[in-house]
Coordinates of C-alpha atoms in Angstrom, one line a residue:
P1 CA 95.1 127.4 96.8
I2 CA 96.1 124.0 98.2
Y3 CA 98.1 125.7 101.0
Y4 CA 95.1 127.7 102.1
A5 CA 92.9 124.7 101.9
M6 CA 95.0 123.2 104.7
H7 CA 93.9 125.8 107.1
P8 CA 93.0 126.2 109.8
I9 CA 95.9 123.9 110.6
N10 CA 95.5 124.8 114.3
E11 CA 91.8 124.4 114.0
Q12 CA 89.7 126.3 116.6
Y13 CA 92.9 127.1 118.6
S14 CA 94.2 129.6 116.0
H15 CA 92.5 132.5 117.7
W16 CA 94.7 131.8 120.8
I17 CA 97.7 133.2 119.0
V18 CA 96.3 135.4 116.3
D19 CA 94.9 137.8 119.0
K20 CA 98.0 139.3 120.8
L21 CA 96.0 140.1 123.9
T22 CA 94.8 136.5 124.2
L23 CA 98.3 135.3 123.8
K24 CA 99.6 137.6 126.5
Y25 CA 97.1 136.3 129.1
L26 CA 97.5 132.7 128.1
C27 CA 101.3 133.0 128.8
A28 CA 100.8 134.8 132.1
G29 CA 102.0 132.8 135.1
T30 CA 104.0 130.4 132.9
K31 CA 107.7 130.2 131.9
L32 CA 106.7 131.9 128.7
D33 CA 105.6 135.1 130.4
Q34 CA 109.1 136.5 130.6
Y35 CA 109.4 136.2 126.8
I36 CA 106.3 138.4 126.1
P37 CA 106.8 142.2 126.0
K38 CA 105.1 144.4 128.6
Y39 CA 101.5 145.2 127.8
Y40 CA 100.3 148.4 129.4
F41 CA 96.9 149.4 127.9
Q42 CA 94.3 148.4 125.4
I43 CA 92.2 150.8 123.3
D44 CA 89.1 148.7 122.6
S45 CA 86.6 148.7 119.7
K46 CA 84.6 151.5 121.4
G47 CA 87.6 153.7 122.1
H48 CA 87.8 152.9 125.8
V49 CA 91.2 152.9 127.5
L50 CA 91.7 149.7 129.6
A51 CA 94.6 149.0 131.9
L52 CA 96.5 145.8 131.2
S53 CA 98.7 143.7 133.4
D54 CA 101.8 145.8 133.2
A55 CA 100.2 149.2 133.6
L56 CA 102.2 151.4 136.0
Q57 CA 99.0 153.2 137.2
Q58 CA 97.2 150.2 138.6
E59 CA 96.4 152.2 141.8
A60 CA 94.6 155.0 139.9
D61 CA 90.9 155.4 140.4
R62 CA 90.4 156.2 136.8
I63 CA 92.1 155.0 133.7
D64 CA 91.7 157.1 130.5
V65 CA 93.8 158.5 127.7
C66 CA 95.7 160.7 130.2
A67 CA 97.2 157.5 131.7
I68 CA 98.8 156.7 128.4
S69 CA 100.4 160.1 127.8
E70 CA 101.6 160.2 131.5
L71 CA 103.2 156.8 131.1
L72 CA 104.8 157.9 127.8
S73 CA 106.2 161.0 129.5
K74 CA 107.8 158.8 132.2
I75 CA 109.4 156.0 130.2
G76 CA 109.9 157.9 126.9
E77 CA 108.8 155.3 124.3
L78 CA 105.7 153.1 123.7
A79 CA 104.6 150.9 120.8
F80 CA 101.0 151.0 119.5
K81 CA 100.0 147.9 117.5
R82 CA 96.7 146.4 116.4
T83 CA 95.4 143.7 118.6
A84 CA 95.0 141.2 115.6
G85 CA 97.1 143.0 113.0
S86 CA 99.8 141.6 110.7
L87 CA 102.7 142.7 108.5
G88 CA 103.3 145.7 110.8
E89 CA 100.1 147.4 109.4
G90 CA 99.0 150.3 111.6
F91 CA 102.1 150.3 113.8
Y92 CA 103.0 153.4 115.6
K93 CA 106.1 154.3 117.6
A94 CA 105.3 156.9 120.3
T95 CA 108.0 158.9 121.9
Y96 CA 108.2 161.8 124.4
Q97 CA 111.1 164.3 124.3
N98 CA 111.4 167.9 125.6
G99 CA 107.7 168.3 126.3
K100 CA 106.7 167.1 122.8
Y101 CA 104.8 163.9 122.0
Y102 CA 105.5 162.0 118.7
L103 CA 103.8 159.3 116.7
N104 CA 106.1 157.9 114.0
S105 CA 108.2 161.1 114.3
K106 CA 105.3 163.5 113.8
A107 CA 105.1 166.0 116.7
Y108 CA 102.0 166.7 118.7
T109 CA 101.0 168.7 121.8
R110 CA 99.7 166.6 124.6
D111 CA 96.1 167.5 123.8
K112 CA 96.5 166.7 120.1
F113 CA 98.4 163.5 120.9
E114 CA 95.6 162.3 123.1
E115 CA 93.0 163.2 120.5
E116 CA 95.0 161.2 117.9
I117 CA 95.3 158.0 119.9
L118 CA 91.7 158.2 121.0
S119 CA 90.8 157.8 117.3
L120 CA 92.5 154.4 117.3
R121 CA 90.4 151.2 117.7
D122 CA 91.4 147.7 118.8
Y123 CA 95.0 148.7 119.7
L124 CA 97.5 147.5 122.3
V125 CA 99.9 149.9 124.0
T126 CA 103.1 148.0 124.8
E127 CA 106.8 148.5 125.6
Y128 CA 108.9 149.6 122.7
L129 CA 111.8 147.2 121.9
H130 CA 115.2 148.0 120.6
P131 CA 117.5 145.7 118.6
H132 CA 120.5 143.9 120.0
K133 CA 123.8 145.7 119.6
D134 CA 125.0 143.2 117.1
M135 CA 122.0 143.9 114.8
I136 CA 122.1 147.7 115.1
P137 CA 124.7 148.1 112.2
F138 CA 122.2 146.5 109.8
S139 CA 119.2 148.7 110.9
A140 CA 118.9 150.8 114.1
D141 CA 115.4 152.1 113.5
T142 CA 113.6 148.7 113.5
V143 CA 113.7 145.7 115.9
N144 CA 114.8 143.4 113.1
T145 CA 112.3 140.6 113.7
I146 CA 113.2 136.9 113.3
R147 CA 110.5 134.7 111.9
Y148 CA 110.9 131.2 113.2
L149 CA 108.5 128.8 111.5
I150 CA 107.9 125.5 113.2
G151 CA 105.6 122.5 112.6
R152 CA 104.7 119.5 114.7
G153 CA 106.1 116.3 113.4
A154 CA 104.7 112.7 113.5
D155 CA 106.5 112.2 116.9
G156 CA 104.6 115.1 118.4
G157 CA 107.7 117.3 118.7
M158 CA 108.2 120.6 116.9
Q159 CA 110.6 120.8 114.0
L160 CA 112.1 123.9 112.4
I161 CA 110.7 124.5 108.9
K162 CA 112.4 127.8 108.0
S163 CA 113.7 130.9 109.7
Y164 CA 114.8 134.3 108.5
I165 CA 115.5 137.8 109.9
R166 CA 114.2 141.1 108.4
F167 CA 116.0 144.4 108.5
G168 CA 114.4 147.7 108.0
T169 CA 115.2 150.2 105.2
E170 CA 114.5 153.8 104.4
K171 CA 111.6 152.5 102.3
S172 CA 110.1 150.2 104.9
G173 CA 110.2 152.9 107.7
F174 CA 109.4 151.7 111.2
V175 CA 108.6 148.1 110.0
E176 CA 110.9 145.7 108.3
N177 CA 108.6 143.5 106.2
Y178 CA 109.9 142.2 102.9
A179 CA 106.7 143.3 101.1
A180 CA 107.2 146.9 102.5
G181 CA 110.7 147.1 101.2
G182 CA 112.7 145.5 104.0
V183 CA 115.6 143.1 103.6
L184 CA 115.0 139.4 104.3
C185 CA 118.0 137.1 105.1
F186 CA 117.5 133.4 105.6
I187 CA 119.1 131.9 108.8
S188 CA 120.8 128.5 108.8
E189 CA 120.2 125.9 111.5
M190 CA 123.3 127.2 113.2
G191 CA 121.9 130.7 113.4
K192 CA 124.0 132.3 110.7
F193 CA 122.9 134.4 107.8
E194 CA 124.6 135.5 104.6
S195 CA 123.2 137.7 101.8
G196 CA 119.6 138.9 101.6
N197 CA 116.5 139.3 99.5
L198 CA 115.0 142.6 98.5
L199 CA 111.8 143.2 96.5
D200 CA 112.3 145.5 93.5
M201 CA 109.1 147.5 93.7
K202 CA 109.3 148.7 90.2
V203 CA 109.1 145.3 88.6
M204 CA 107.9 143.3 91.6
K205 CA 110.8 140.9 91.4
N206 CA 113.2 139.6 94.1
Q207 CA 116.8 140.7 94.1
I208 CA 119.6 138.9 95.9
V209 CA 121.7 141.5 97.7
S210 CA 125.0 141.1 99.5
T211 CA 124.9 144.5 101.3
H212 CA 122.2 146.5 103.0
P213 CA 120.7 149.0 100.4
D214 CA 121.0 152.0 102.8
T215 CA 124.0 151.3 105.1
G216 CA 126.1 149.3 102.7
I217 CA 127.1 146.9 105.4
E218 CA 127.7 143.3 104.4
L219 CA 124.7 141.1 105.1
K220 CA 126.5 138.5 107.1
G221 CA 126.4 137.5 110.7
Q222 CA 125.4 135.3 113.6
I223 CA 122.0 135.7 115.3
P224 CA 122.6 136.6 119.0
L225 CA 121.1 134.2 121.6
W226 CA 120.2 131.7 118.9
Q227 CA 120.1 128.7 121.3
E228 CA 117.7 130.6 123.5
I229 CA 115.4 131.3 120.5
Q230 CA 115.4 127.6 119.8
Y231 CA 114.7 126.8 123.4
V232 CA 111.7 129.2 123.6
A233 CA 110.2 127.9 120.4
D234 CA 110.4 124.4 121.7
L235 CA 109.0 125.5 125.1
F236 CA 106.0 127.1 123.4
G237 CA 105.3 123.9 121.4
R238 CA 105.3 121.9 124.7
F239 CA 103.1 124.4 126.5
F240 CA 100.6 124.5 123.7
P241 CA 100.3 120.9 122.2
Q242 CA 97.1 122.0 120.4
M243 CA 99.2 124.0 118.0
D244 CA 100.7 122.3 114.9
Y245 CA 102.0 125.2 112.9
L246 CA 103.5 128.4 114.3
G247 CA 105.3 131.4 112.9
L248 CA 107.0 132.9 115.9
D249 CA 108.3 136.5 115.6
F250 CA 111.3 136.9 117.8
V251 CA 113.2 140.0 118.8
V252 CA 116.7 139.9 120.4
T253 CA 116.8 143.1 122.3
D254 CA 119.4 145.6 123.5
K255 CA 118.9 144.2 127.0
N256 CA 120.3 140.9 125.8
D257 CA 117.0 139.1 126.1
V258 CA 114.6 137.3 123.7
K259 CA 111.0 138.5 123.2
I260 CA 108.1 137.1 121.2
L261 CA 106.4 140.0 119.3
E262 CA 103.6 137.8 118.0
I263 CA 102.8 134.4 116.6
N264 CA 101.3 133.8 113.2
S265 CA 98.9 130.9 112.4
L266 CA 98.9 131.5 108.6
T267 CA 102.4 132.3 107.6
S268 CA 102.7 133.3 103.9
L269 CA 104.6 130.9 101.7
D270 CA 105.9 133.7 99.5
A271 CA 108.9 134.6 101.8
I272 CA 109.9 131.1 102.8
Q273 CA 109.9 130.0 99.1
L274 CA 112.3 132.6 97.8
Q275 CA 115.0 129.9 97.8
G276 CA 112.7 127.4 96.0
S277 CA 109.6 125.2 96.7
I278 CA 109.2 124.3 100.3
L279 CA 107.8 120.9 99.1
K280 CA 111.2 120.1 97.6
S281 CA 113.1 120.6 100.8
A282 CA 113.5 118.2 103.7
Q283 CA 111.2 120.3 105.8
G284 CA 108.5 119.9 103.1
D285 CA 107.5 116.7 104.8
F286 CA 105.3 118.7 107.2
F287 CA 103.3 120.1 104.2
R288 CA 103.3 116.9 102.2
S289 CA 101.9 114.9 105.0
R290 CA 98.9 117.2 105.2
L291 CA 98.4 117.4 101.5
R292 CA 97.8 113.7 101.5
D293 CA 95.1 114.1 104.0
K294 CA 93.1 116.4 101.7

């Protein structure tokens, strides 16, 4: 309750980052734009298909659902995500192969595919990202998102509060969230991880695991491009001084680059406290200083 009473930490500016489309356009034309995935289309609250900045059919006289299926047939993969969603809820992976359209592995004809996606509301259609080659052995079917939680210190600079990577499992499907059955591994300040956390759904208790539950591979490694992740987080803090508390979701891709999937303004404390109370850590100063203000 005390934690939630601290919000909105970012005050009226929270909506800048909670809404993925707003974030995309705020970063356009800045150094941060290269770290945002391509956004092709929006399906708005009325079911209208709108072309976004990275749409390939910008010259077309008419943009409708056909433009989405045509783009998918050209590039093979697209991601459908809620404009202001969280925890991977409502996520779809769309693919095209041998004349068939798929949503999360379910096959459709083109007409049925278009009918299905036209039923969606407040969705973004973006490029689909694949994990870096070093992360594929842990989970090849998810992007293996890195949560990088930062807070603004008394000197005005951003400090790292906690970071962790999540790997998908058979239970979690196309998302890798801890609450959905994914594996969560904390990352050291040097970008290394060792062992993980897995939620036992039967008793709803955390388990410490040394290997991935499906692949059996040891949960130990170095995050690729760790220094660039740190640079981008700092860059975002400098570009948006209005923000005091950010949970950046990074992906290191198979193209050897860093992308920001989304930014959270209200990161749950459940995951970051699996190792103990955040208030008892050195990084707890960020929270303690705000508790005294209440």
